[in-house]
Amino acid sequence: PATASGFHARGAWVWLPPAWFTSRRSDLPVVELLSGTPGDPRDWMRGGHAISTLDAFARAHDGRAPVVVIVDENGSFHGDTECVNRPGSRSETYVTVDVVHALVQHFGLASTGWTIVGDSEGGTCALTLALRHPALYRSFGDYAGDPAPNIGNARNSLRVLFEGSVLRKRAYDPGYLLRRHSLIGARAGFCVGHEARRQRQIAREAARTRADGAATRVWRGSTGHDFYTWSSCFARSIGWLTAGHHHAGPPTDAPPPVDPSAN
């Protein structure tokens, strides 16, 4: 339920590991998994092979694996919120407040120390939201996302996403956010296929998170901007992103997220 956000999301999907039925549930890692646009949350179960990947991970770790919730941040197949809060579309609040509250309440999970992972536009969301909400997310996986929220070109993005406000745009700019606080204790994972432009971009993003204190890794897929690459990266990165995850969050002196509504 979109109690806080009022966002009209499509249904989410939750995968529970065997350990959820036998262990202290608040100790289990939690992963929010986002699809890109155009797309559907079920894409991760179809082309992304997320269920078979998680089943295999659980078998290899005596039933212990993260709880994974596949979330709709866009509201429709062609929706493109970039996880930015704006009038009539509070996608960020849905992902970071409503989904978290529902999983804590219904599945007994920890409310901090989560991982957020996404592909394409979902990767942009993962990068941006992890930096805006450091008390919630301890690690993120950006699979071929953009360097910042983007819906085609700078002028259109500024007008549609940020109502023409440069201050609002800056509040969602990973470069600006990285200058505001340390990522010491966090994990930053990046994935990219065989695309020269995106490889250069991901290399720059990885260098910035590494310089800011995050343990940083980059995985490369065998193809391009597609689920062949993203599913391969998910299988290779999920263990590292959630290692030692429990509910320990980032440093307690991490600043609160920037609230663009205050600008």
PDB file of C-alpha atoms in Angstrom:
ATOM      1  CA  PRO A   1       0.000   0.000   0.000  1.00  0.00           C
ATOM      2  CA  ALA A   2       1.227   3.472  -0.957  1.00  0.00           C
ATOM      3  CA  THR A   3       0.282   4.904   2.425  1.00  0.00           C
ATOM      4  CA  ALA A   4       2.802   7.724   2.572  1.00  0.00           C
ATOM      5  CA  SER A   5       3.336   8.363  -1.128  1.00  0.00           C
ATOM      6  CA  GLY A   6      -0.034   7.859  -2.801  1.00  0.00           C
ATOM      7  CA  PHE A   7       1.964   6.473  -5.738  1.00  0.00           C
ATOM      8  CA  HIS A   8       0.038   4.226  -8.156  1.00  0.00           C
ATOM      9  CA  ALA A   9       2.463   1.313  -8.383  1.00  0.00           C
ATOM     10  CA  ARG A  10       1.900  -2.038 -10.016  1.00  0.00           C
ATOM     11  CA  GLY A  11       2.193  -5.135  -7.836  1.00  0.00           C
ATOM     12  CA  ALA A  12       5.497  -5.984  -6.163  1.00  0.00           C
ATOM     13  CA  TRP A  13       6.945  -9.478  -5.826  1.00  0.00           C
ATOM     14  CA  VAL A  14       8.713 -10.861  -2.756  1.00  0.00           C
ATOM     15  CA  TRP A  15      11.096 -13.831  -2.741  1.00  0.00           C
ATOM     16  CA  LEU A  16      11.747 -15.427   0.650  1.00  0.00           C
ATOM     17  CA  PRO A  17      14.778 -17.666   1.269  1.00  0.00           C
ATOM     18  CA  PRO A  18      14.424 -20.882   3.288  1.00  0.00           C
ATOM     19  CA  ALA A  19      16.206 -19.144   6.178  1.00  0.00           C
ATOM     20  CA  TRP A  20      13.270 -16.754   6.537  1.00  0.00           C
ATOM     21  CA  PHE A  21      11.241 -19.671   7.940  1.00  0.00           C
ATOM     22  CA  THR A  22      13.889 -20.829  10.416  1.00  0.00           C
ATOM     23  CA  SER A  23      16.043 -17.826  11.401  1.00  0.00           C
ATOM     24  CA  ARG A  24      15.694 -14.484  13.117  1.00  0.00           C
ATOM     25  CA  ARG A  25      14.211 -12.564  10.259  1.00  0.00           C
ATOM     26  CA  SER A  26      15.639  -9.179  11.168  1.00  0.00           C
ATOM     27  CA  ASP A  27      19.133 -10.605  10.544  1.00  0.00           C
ATOM     28  CA  LEU A  28      18.445 -11.382   6.895  1.00  0.00           C
ATOM     29  CA  PRO A  29      19.720  -9.010   4.196  1.00  0.00           C
ATOM     30  CA  VAL A  30      17.053  -7.268   2.124  1.00  0.00           C
ATOM     31  CA  VAL A  31      17.370  -6.316  -1.526  1.00  0.00           C
ATOM     32  CA  GLU A  32      15.080  -3.973  -3.439  1.00  0.00           C
ATOM     33  CA  LEU A  33      15.251  -4.823  -7.137  1.00  0.00           C
ATOM     34  CA  LEU A  34      14.097  -2.269  -9.731  1.00  0.00           C
ATOM     35  CA  SER A  35      13.459  -2.642 -13.449  1.00  0.00           C
ATOM     36  CA  GLY A  36      14.075   0.019 -16.066  1.00  0.00           C
ATOM     37  CA  THR A  37      11.759   1.668 -18.570  1.00  0.00           C
ATOM     38  CA  PRO A  38       9.977   0.572 -20.619  1.00  0.00           C
ATOM     39  CA  GLY A  39       9.433  -2.409 -18.402  1.00  0.00           C
ATOM     40  CA  ASP A  40       7.592  -4.366 -15.749  1.00  0.00           C
ATOM     41  CA  PRO A  41       8.734  -5.711 -12.356  1.00  0.00           C
ATOM     42  CA  ARG A  42       8.245  -9.223 -13.736  1.00  0.00           C
ATOM     43  CA  ASP A  43      11.055  -8.586 -16.229  1.00  0.00           C
ATOM     44  CA  TRP A  44      13.520  -9.521 -13.506  1.00  0.00           C
ATOM     45  CA  MET A  45      11.839 -12.912 -13.160  1.00  0.00           C
ATOM     46  CA  ARG A  46      11.648 -13.430 -16.918  1.00  0.00           C
ATOM     47  CA  GLY A  47      14.673 -12.103 -18.770  1.00  0.00           C
ATOM     48  CA  GLY A  48      16.558 -11.445 -15.538  1.00  0.00           C
ATOM     49  CA  HIS A  49      16.242 -15.029 -14.211  1.00  0.00           C
ATOM     50  CA  ALA A  50      16.208 -13.614 -10.679  1.00  0.00           C
ATOM     51  CA  ILE A  51      14.313 -16.543  -9.134  1.00  0.00           C
ATOM     52  CA  SER A  52      16.622 -19.252 -10.456  1.00  0.00           C
ATOM     53  CA  THR A  53      19.635 -17.139  -9.434  1.00  0.00           C
ATOM     54  CA  LEU A  54      18.300 -16.735  -5.897  1.00  0.00           C
ATOM     55  CA  ASP A  55      17.339 -20.402  -5.629  1.00  0.00           C
ATOM     56  CA  ALA A  56      20.870 -21.381  -6.631  1.00  0.00           C
ATOM     57  CA  PHE A  57      22.374 -18.881  -4.162  1.00  0.00           C
ATOM     58  CA  ALA A  58      20.237 -20.291  -1.328  1.00  0.00           C
ATOM     59  CA  ARG A  59      21.212 -23.885  -2.171  1.00  0.00           C
ATOM     60  CA  ALA A  60      24.888 -22.922  -2.110  1.00  0.00           C
ATOM     61  CA  HIS A  61      24.552 -21.201   1.292  1.00  0.00           C
ATOM     62  CA  ASP A  62      22.508 -23.716   3.313  1.00  0.00           C
ATOM     63  CA  GLY A  63      19.271 -21.846   2.717  1.00  0.00           C
ATOM     64  CA  ARG A  64      20.569 -18.413   3.711  1.00  0.00           C
ATOM     65  CA  ALA A  65      20.012 -15.704   1.128  1.00  0.00           C
ATOM     66  CA  PRO A  66      18.618 -12.180   1.063  1.00  0.00           C
ATOM     67  CA  VAL A  67      14.930 -11.426   1.024  1.00  0.00           C
ATOM     68  CA  VAL A  68      14.302  -9.801  -2.355  1.00  0.00           C
ATOM     69  CA  VAL A  69      11.421  -7.494  -3.243  1.00  0.00           C
ATOM     70  CA  ILE A  70      10.953  -6.593  -6.904  1.00  0.00           C
ATOM     71  CA  VAL A  71       9.427  -3.127  -6.878  1.00  0.00           C
ATOM     72  CA  ASP A  72       7.623  -0.973  -9.424  1.00  0.00           C
ATOM     73  CA  GLU A  73       9.023   2.555  -9.332  1.00  0.00           C
ATOM     74  CA  ASN A  74       7.357   3.689 -12.571  1.00  0.00           C
ATOM     75  CA  GLY A  75       3.643   2.876 -12.340  1.00  0.00           C
ATOM     76  CA  SER A  76       3.251   1.759 -15.962  1.00  0.00           C
ATOM     77  CA  PHE A  77       5.134   0.051 -18.774  1.00  0.00           C
ATOM     78  CA  HIS A  78       6.286   3.332 -20.318  1.00  0.00           C
ATOM     79  CA  GLY A  79       6.444   5.313 -17.073  1.00  0.00           C
ATOM     80  CA  ASP A  80       9.750   6.977 -16.271  1.00  0.00           C
ATOM     81  CA  THR A  81       9.829   8.560 -12.826  1.00  0.00           C
ATOM     82  CA  GLU A  82      13.611   8.342 -12.322  1.00  0.00           C
ATOM     83  CA  CYS A  83      12.595   7.834  -8.652  1.00  0.00           C
ATOM     84  CA  VAL A  84      12.166  11.590  -8.260  1.00  0.00           C
ATOM     85  CA  ASN A  85       9.462  13.005  -6.009  1.00  0.00           C
ATOM     86  CA  ARG A  86       7.365  15.573  -7.855  1.00  0.00           C
ATOM     87  CA  PRO A  87       3.708  16.622  -7.760  1.00  0.00           C
ATOM     88  CA  GLY A  88       1.475  13.665  -8.590  1.00  0.00           C
ATOM     89  CA  SER A  89       4.348  11.176  -8.633  1.00  0.00           C
ATOM     90  CA  ARG A  90       6.061  10.483  -5.315  1.00  0.00           C
ATOM     91  CA  SER A  91       7.992   7.463  -6.520  1.00  0.00           C
ATOM     92  CA  GLU A  92      10.947   8.052  -4.212  1.00  0.00           C
ATOM     93  CA  THR A  93       8.705   8.002  -1.135  1.00  0.00           C
ATOM     94  CA  TYR A  94       7.030   4.818  -2.362  1.00  0.00           C
ATOM     95  CA  VAL A  95      10.356   2.993  -2.780  1.00  0.00           C
ATOM     96  CA  THR A  96      12.074   4.289   0.359  1.00  0.00           C
ATOM     97  CA  VAL A  97       9.156   4.556   2.808  1.00  0.00           C
ATOM     98  CA  ASP A  98       6.089   2.555   1.754  1.00  0.00           C
ATOM     99  CA  VAL A  99       7.918  -0.547   0.556  1.00  0.00           C
ATOM    100  CA  VAL A 100      10.230  -0.527   3.561  1.00  0.00           C
ATOM    101  CA  HIS A 101       7.334  -0.156   6.002  1.00  0.00           C
ATOM    102  CA  ALA A 102       5.391  -2.993   4.353  1.00  0.00           C
ATOM    103  CA  LEU A 103       8.310  -5.430   4.448  1.00  0.00           C
ATOM    104  CA  VAL A 104       9.200  -4.587   8.032  1.00  0.00           C
ATOM    105  CA  GLN A 105       5.582  -4.984   9.144  1.00  0.00           C
ATOM    106  CA  HIS A 106       4.621  -8.080   7.161  1.00  0.00           C
ATOM    107  CA  PHE A 107       7.899  -9.993   6.998  1.00  0.00           C
ATOM    108  CA  GLY A 108       9.685  -8.966  10.205  1.00  0.00           C
ATOM    109  CA  LEU A 109      12.743  -7.554   8.433  1.00  0.00           C
ATOM    110  CA  ALA A 110      15.242  -4.921   9.503  1.00  0.00           C
ATOM    111  CA  SER A 111      14.416  -1.335   8.595  1.00  0.00           C
ATOM    112  CA  THR A 112      18.007  -0.308   7.769  1.00  0.00           C
ATOM    113  CA  GLY A 113      21.060  -1.740   6.049  1.00  0.00           C
ATOM    114  CA  TRP A 114      19.262  -2.661   2.827  1.00  0.00           C
ATOM    115  CA  THR A 115      20.658  -3.088  -0.676  1.00  0.00           C
ATOM    116  CA  ILE A 116      19.064  -1.469  -3.725  1.00  0.00           C
ATOM    117  CA  VAL A 117      19.761  -2.790  -7.236  1.00  0.00           C
ATOM    118  CA  GLY A 118      18.388  -1.754 -10.603  1.00  0.00           C
ATOM    119  CA  ASP A 119      18.973  -1.961 -14.329  1.00  0.00           C
ATOM    120  CA  SER A 120      19.033   0.989 -16.738  1.00  0.00           C
ATOM    121  CA  GLU A 121      16.655   3.629 -15.295  1.00  0.00           C
ATOM    122  CA  GLY A 122      16.403   1.379 -12.240  1.00  0.00           C
ATOM    123  CA  GLY A 123      20.192   1.580 -11.954  1.00  0.00           C
ATOM    124  CA  THR A 124      19.991   5.370 -11.953  1.00  0.00           C
ATOM    125  CA  CYS A 125      17.439   5.059  -9.148  1.00  0.00           C
ATOM    126  CA  ALA A 126      19.681   2.688  -7.191  1.00  0.00           C
ATOM    127  CA  LEU A 127      22.637   5.070  -7.355  1.00  0.00           C
ATOM    128  CA  THR A 128      20.610   8.183  -6.550  1.00  0.00           C
ATOM    129  CA  LEU A 129      18.463   6.737  -3.759  1.00  0.00           C
ATOM    130  CA  ALA A 130      21.405   5.039  -2.052  1.00  0.00           C
ATOM    131  CA  LEU A 131      23.145   8.408  -1.850  1.00  0.00           C
ATOM    132  CA  ARG A 132      20.016  10.280  -0.786  1.00  0.00           C
ATOM    133  CA  HIS A 133      19.125   7.720   1.911  1.00  0.00           C
ATOM    134  CA  PRO A 134      22.412   6.508   3.425  1.00  0.00           C
ATOM    135  CA  ALA A 135      20.725   5.473   6.676  1.00  0.00           C
ATOM    136  CA  LEU A 136      18.497   3.032   4.770  1.00  0.00           C
ATOM    137  CA  TYR A 137      20.820   1.595   2.114  1.00  0.00           C
ATOM    138  CA  ARG A 138      24.191   0.102   2.960  1.00  0.00           C
ATOM    139  CA  SER A 139      24.972  -0.963  -0.606  1.00  0.00           C
ATOM    140  CA  PHE A 140      23.732  -0.520  -4.138  1.00  0.00           C
ATOM    141  CA  GLY A 141      24.048  -2.092  -7.564  1.00  0.00           C
ATOM    142  CA  ASP A 142      23.862   0.273 -10.516  1.00  0.00           C
ATOM    143  CA  TYR A 143      23.486  -1.836 -13.652  1.00  0.00           C
ATOM    144  CA  ALA A 144      24.111   0.529 -16.583  1.00  0.00           C
ATOM    145  CA  GLY A 145      22.187   3.468 -15.191  1.00  0.00           C
ATOM    146  CA  ASP A 146      22.737   7.106 -16.127  1.00  0.00           C
ATOM    147  CA  PRO A 147      24.979   9.398 -14.044  1.00  0.00           C
ATOM    148  CA  ALA A 148      21.878  11.270 -12.792  1.00  0.00           C
ATOM    149  CA  PRO A 149      18.086  11.268 -13.314  1.00  0.00           C
ATOM    150  CA  ASN A 150      17.488  11.865 -17.004  1.00  0.00           C
ATOM    151  CA  ILE A 151      14.518  11.678 -19.395  1.00  0.00           C
ATOM    152  CA  GLY A 152      16.172  12.374 -22.702  1.00  0.00           C
ATOM    153  CA  ASN A 153      17.931  15.723 -22.466  1.00  0.00           C
ATOM    154  CA  ALA A 154      18.951  18.219 -19.817  1.00  0.00           C
ATOM    155  CA  ARG A 155      16.299  20.820 -20.624  1.00  0.00           C
ATOM    156  CA  ASN A 156      13.410  18.362 -20.600  1.00  0.00           C
ATOM    157  CA  SER A 157      14.689  16.661 -17.444  1.00  0.00           C
ATOM    158  CA  LEU A 158      14.917  19.991 -15.639  1.00  0.00           C
ATOM    159  CA  ARG A 159      11.413  21.000 -16.708  1.00  0.00           C
ATOM    160  CA  VAL A 160       9.561  17.708 -16.138  1.00  0.00           C
ATOM    161  CA  LEU A 161      11.406  16.120 -13.220  1.00  0.00           C
ATOM    162  CA  PHE A 162      12.391  19.221 -11.275  1.00  0.00           C
ATOM    163  CA  GLU A 163       9.817  21.849 -12.294  1.00  0.00           C
ATOM    164  CA  GLY A 164      12.597  24.006 -13.679  1.00  0.00           C
ATOM    165  CA  SER A 165      14.409  24.216 -10.323  1.00  0.00           C
ATOM    166  CA  VAL A 166      18.163  23.869 -10.443  1.00  0.00           C
ATOM    167  CA  LEU A 167      18.148  23.379  -6.657  1.00  0.00           C
ATOM    168  CA  ARG A 168      15.772  20.430  -6.944  1.00  0.00           C
ATOM    169  CA  LYS A 169      17.884  18.935  -9.696  1.00  0.00           C
ATOM    170  CA  ARG A 170      21.023  19.270  -7.568  1.00  0.00           C
ATOM    171  CA  ALA A 171      19.296  17.447  -4.705  1.00  0.00           C
ATOM    172  CA  TYR A 172      19.185  14.333  -6.945  1.00  0.00           C
ATOM    173  CA  ASP A 173      22.623  14.735  -8.488  1.00  0.00           C
ATOM    174  CA  PRO A 174      24.967  11.909  -7.369  1.00  0.00           C
ATOM    175  CA  GLY A 175      28.004  14.107  -7.919  1.00  0.00           C
ATOM    176  CA  TYR A 176      26.648  16.712  -5.521  1.00  0.00           C
ATOM    177  CA  LEU A 177      25.549  14.087  -3.000  1.00  0.00           C
ATOM    178  CA  LEU A 178      28.946  12.390  -3.029  1.00  0.00           C
ATOM    179  CA  ARG A 179      30.550  15.659  -2.015  1.00  0.00           C
ATOM    180  CA  ARG A 180      28.311  15.922   1.033  1.00  0.00           C
ATOM    181  CA  HIS A 181      29.124  12.748   2.953  1.00  0.00           C
ATOM    182  CA  SER A 182      31.393   9.732   3.221  1.00  0.00           C
ATOM    183  CA  LEU A 183      30.627   6.266   1.890  1.00  0.00           C
ATOM    184  CA  ILE A 184      32.987   4.550   4.317  1.00  0.00           C
ATOM    185  CA  GLY A 185      31.408   1.214   5.241  1.00  0.00           C
ATOM    186  CA  ALA A 186      29.201   1.128   2.137  1.00  0.00           C
ATOM    187  CA  ARG A 187      29.450  -1.108  -0.933  1.00  0.00           C
ATOM    188  CA  ALA A 188      29.006   0.221  -4.459  1.00  0.00           C
ATOM    189  CA  GLY A 189      28.566  -2.215  -7.354  1.00  0.00           C
ATOM    190  CA  PHE A 190      28.422  -1.282 -11.020  1.00  0.00           C
ATOM    191  CA  CYS A 191      27.595  -3.352 -14.095  1.00  0.00           C
ATOM    192  CA  VAL A 192      28.092  -2.500 -17.756  1.00  0.00           C
ATOM    193  CA  GLY A 193      28.001  -4.298 -21.092  1.00  0.00           C
ATOM    194  CA  HIS A 194      30.075  -3.801 -24.230  1.00  0.00           C
ATOM    195  CA  GLU A 195      29.232  -0.144 -24.776  1.00  0.00           C
ATOM    196  CA  ALA A 196      32.174   2.228 -24.848  1.00  0.00           C
ATOM    197  CA  ARG A 197      30.258   5.310 -23.697  1.00  0.00           C
ATOM    198  CA  ARG A 198      28.642   3.545 -20.759  1.00  0.00           C
ATOM    199  CA  GLN A 199      31.920   1.862 -19.835  1.00  0.00           C
ATOM    200  CA  ARG A 200      33.613   5.259 -19.547  1.00  0.00           C
ATOM    201  CA  GLN A 201      30.685   6.606 -17.548  1.00  0.00           C
ATOM    202  CA  ILE A 202      30.630   3.638 -15.151  1.00  0.00           C
ATOM    203  CA  ALA A 203      34.405   3.902 -14.709  1.00  0.00           C
ATOM    204  CA  ARG A 204      33.988   7.531 -13.622  1.00  0.00           C
ATOM    205  CA  GLU A 205      31.174   6.677 -11.210  1.00  0.00           C
ATOM    206  CA  ALA A 206      33.165   3.792  -9.717  1.00  0.00           C
ATOM    207  CA  ALA A 207      36.200   6.037  -9.251  1.00  0.00           C
ATOM    208  CA  ARG A 208      34.080   8.606  -7.408  1.00  0.00           C
ATOM    209  CA  THR A 209      32.529   6.081  -4.999  1.00  0.00           C
ATOM    210  CA  ARG A 210      35.906   4.472  -4.364  1.00  0.00           C
ATOM    211  CA  ALA A 211      37.443   7.867  -3.633  1.00  0.00           C
ATOM    212  CA  ASP A 212      34.565   8.587  -1.262  1.00  0.00           C
ATOM    213  CA  GLY A 213      35.329   5.509   0.834  1.00  0.00           C
ATOM    214  CA  ALA A 214      33.042   2.808  -0.574  1.00  0.00           C
ATOM    215  CA  ALA A 215      34.217  -0.698  -1.327  1.00  0.00           C
ATOM    216  CA  THR A 216      33.632  -0.623  -5.084  1.00  0.00           C
ATOM    217  CA  ARG A 217      33.472  -3.291  -7.776  1.00  0.00           C
ATOM    218  CA  VAL A 218      32.615  -3.277 -11.475  1.00  0.00           C
ATOM    219  CA  TRP A 219      31.246  -6.279 -13.358  1.00  0.00           C
ATOM    220  CA  ARG A 220      31.123  -6.455 -17.153  1.00  0.00           C
ATOM    221  CA  GLY A 221      28.574  -8.408 -19.125  1.00  0.00           C
ATOM    222  CA  SER A 222      29.158 -10.252 -22.359  1.00  0.00           C
ATOM    223  CA  THR A 223      26.616  -8.279 -24.412  1.00  0.00           C
ATOM    224  CA  GLY A 224      25.131  -4.771 -24.323  1.00  0.00           C
ATOM    225  CA  HIS A 225      22.322  -2.892 -22.594  1.00  0.00           C
ATOM    226  CA  ASP A 226      20.144  -5.942 -21.974  1.00  0.00           C
ATOM    227  CA  PHE A 227      19.153  -8.647 -19.500  1.00  0.00           C
ATOM    228  CA  TYR A 228      21.912 -10.954 -20.705  1.00  0.00           C
ATOM    229  CA  THR A 229      24.312  -8.522 -19.061  1.00  0.00           C
ATOM    230  CA  TRP A 230      22.138  -7.597 -16.080  1.00  0.00           C
ATOM    231  CA  SER A 231      21.197 -11.166 -15.129  1.00  0.00           C
ATOM    232  CA  SER A 232      24.860 -12.181 -15.295  1.00  0.00           C
ATOM    233  CA  CYS A 233      25.862  -9.247 -13.103  1.00  0.00           C
ATOM    234  CA  PHE A 234      23.070  -9.969 -10.619  1.00  0.00           C
ATOM    235  CA  ALA A 235      24.284 -13.546 -10.194  1.00  0.00           C
ATOM    236  CA  ARG A 236      27.885 -12.412  -9.719  1.00  0.00           C
ATOM    237  CA  SER A 237      27.233  -9.427  -7.468  1.00  0.00           C
ATOM    238  CA  ILE A 238      24.397 -10.409  -5.117  1.00  0.00           C
ATOM    239  CA  GLY A 239      26.644 -12.250  -2.659  1.00  0.00           C
ATOM    240  CA  TRP A 240      29.183  -9.426  -2.479  1.00  0.00           C
ATOM    241  CA  LEU A 241      26.588  -6.659  -2.172  1.00  0.00           C
ATOM    242  CA  THR A 242      24.841  -8.350   0.758  1.00  0.00           C
ATOM    243  CA  ALA A 243      27.886  -9.854   2.508  1.00  0.00           C
ATOM    244  CA  GLY A 244      27.787  -9.268   6.265  1.00  0.00           C
ATOM    245  CA  HIS A 245      24.685  -7.230   5.655  1.00  0.00           C
ATOM    246  CA  HIS A 246      22.423  -7.905   8.640  1.00  0.00           C
ATOM    247  CA  HIS A 247      20.903  -4.616   9.779  1.00  0.00           C
ATOM    248  CA  ALA A 248      24.061  -2.633  10.370  1.00  0.00           C
ATOM    249  CA  GLY A 249      23.750   0.569   8.396  1.00  0.00           C
ATOM    250  CA  PRO A 250      26.338   3.149   7.351  1.00  0.00           C
ATOM    251  CA  PRO A 251      28.074   5.425   9.857  1.00  0.00           C
ATOM    252  CA  THR A 252      25.666   7.012  12.300  1.00  0.00           C
ATOM    253  CA  ASP A 253      27.000  10.458  11.463  1.00  0.00           C
ATOM    254  CA  ALA A 254      25.811  10.165   7.874  1.00  0.00           C
ATOM    255  CA  PRO A 255      23.693  13.249   7.066  1.00  0.00           C
ATOM    256  CA  PRO A 256      19.975  13.005   6.383  1.00  0.00           C
ATOM    257  CA  PRO A 257      18.815  12.890   2.755  1.00  0.00           C
ATOM    258  CA  VAL A 258      18.283  16.154   0.937  1.00  0.00           C
ATOM    259  CA  ASP A 259      14.639  17.176   0.853  1.00  0.00           C
ATOM    260  CA  PRO A 260      13.997  18.950  -2.442  1.00  0.00           C
ATOM    261  CA  SER A 261      10.632  20.176  -1.239  1.00  0.00           C
ATOM    262  CA  ALA A 262      12.502  22.473   1.143  1.00  0.00           C
ATOM    263  CA  ASN A 263      14.183  24.317  -1.735  1.00  0.00           C
TER     264      ASN A 263
END
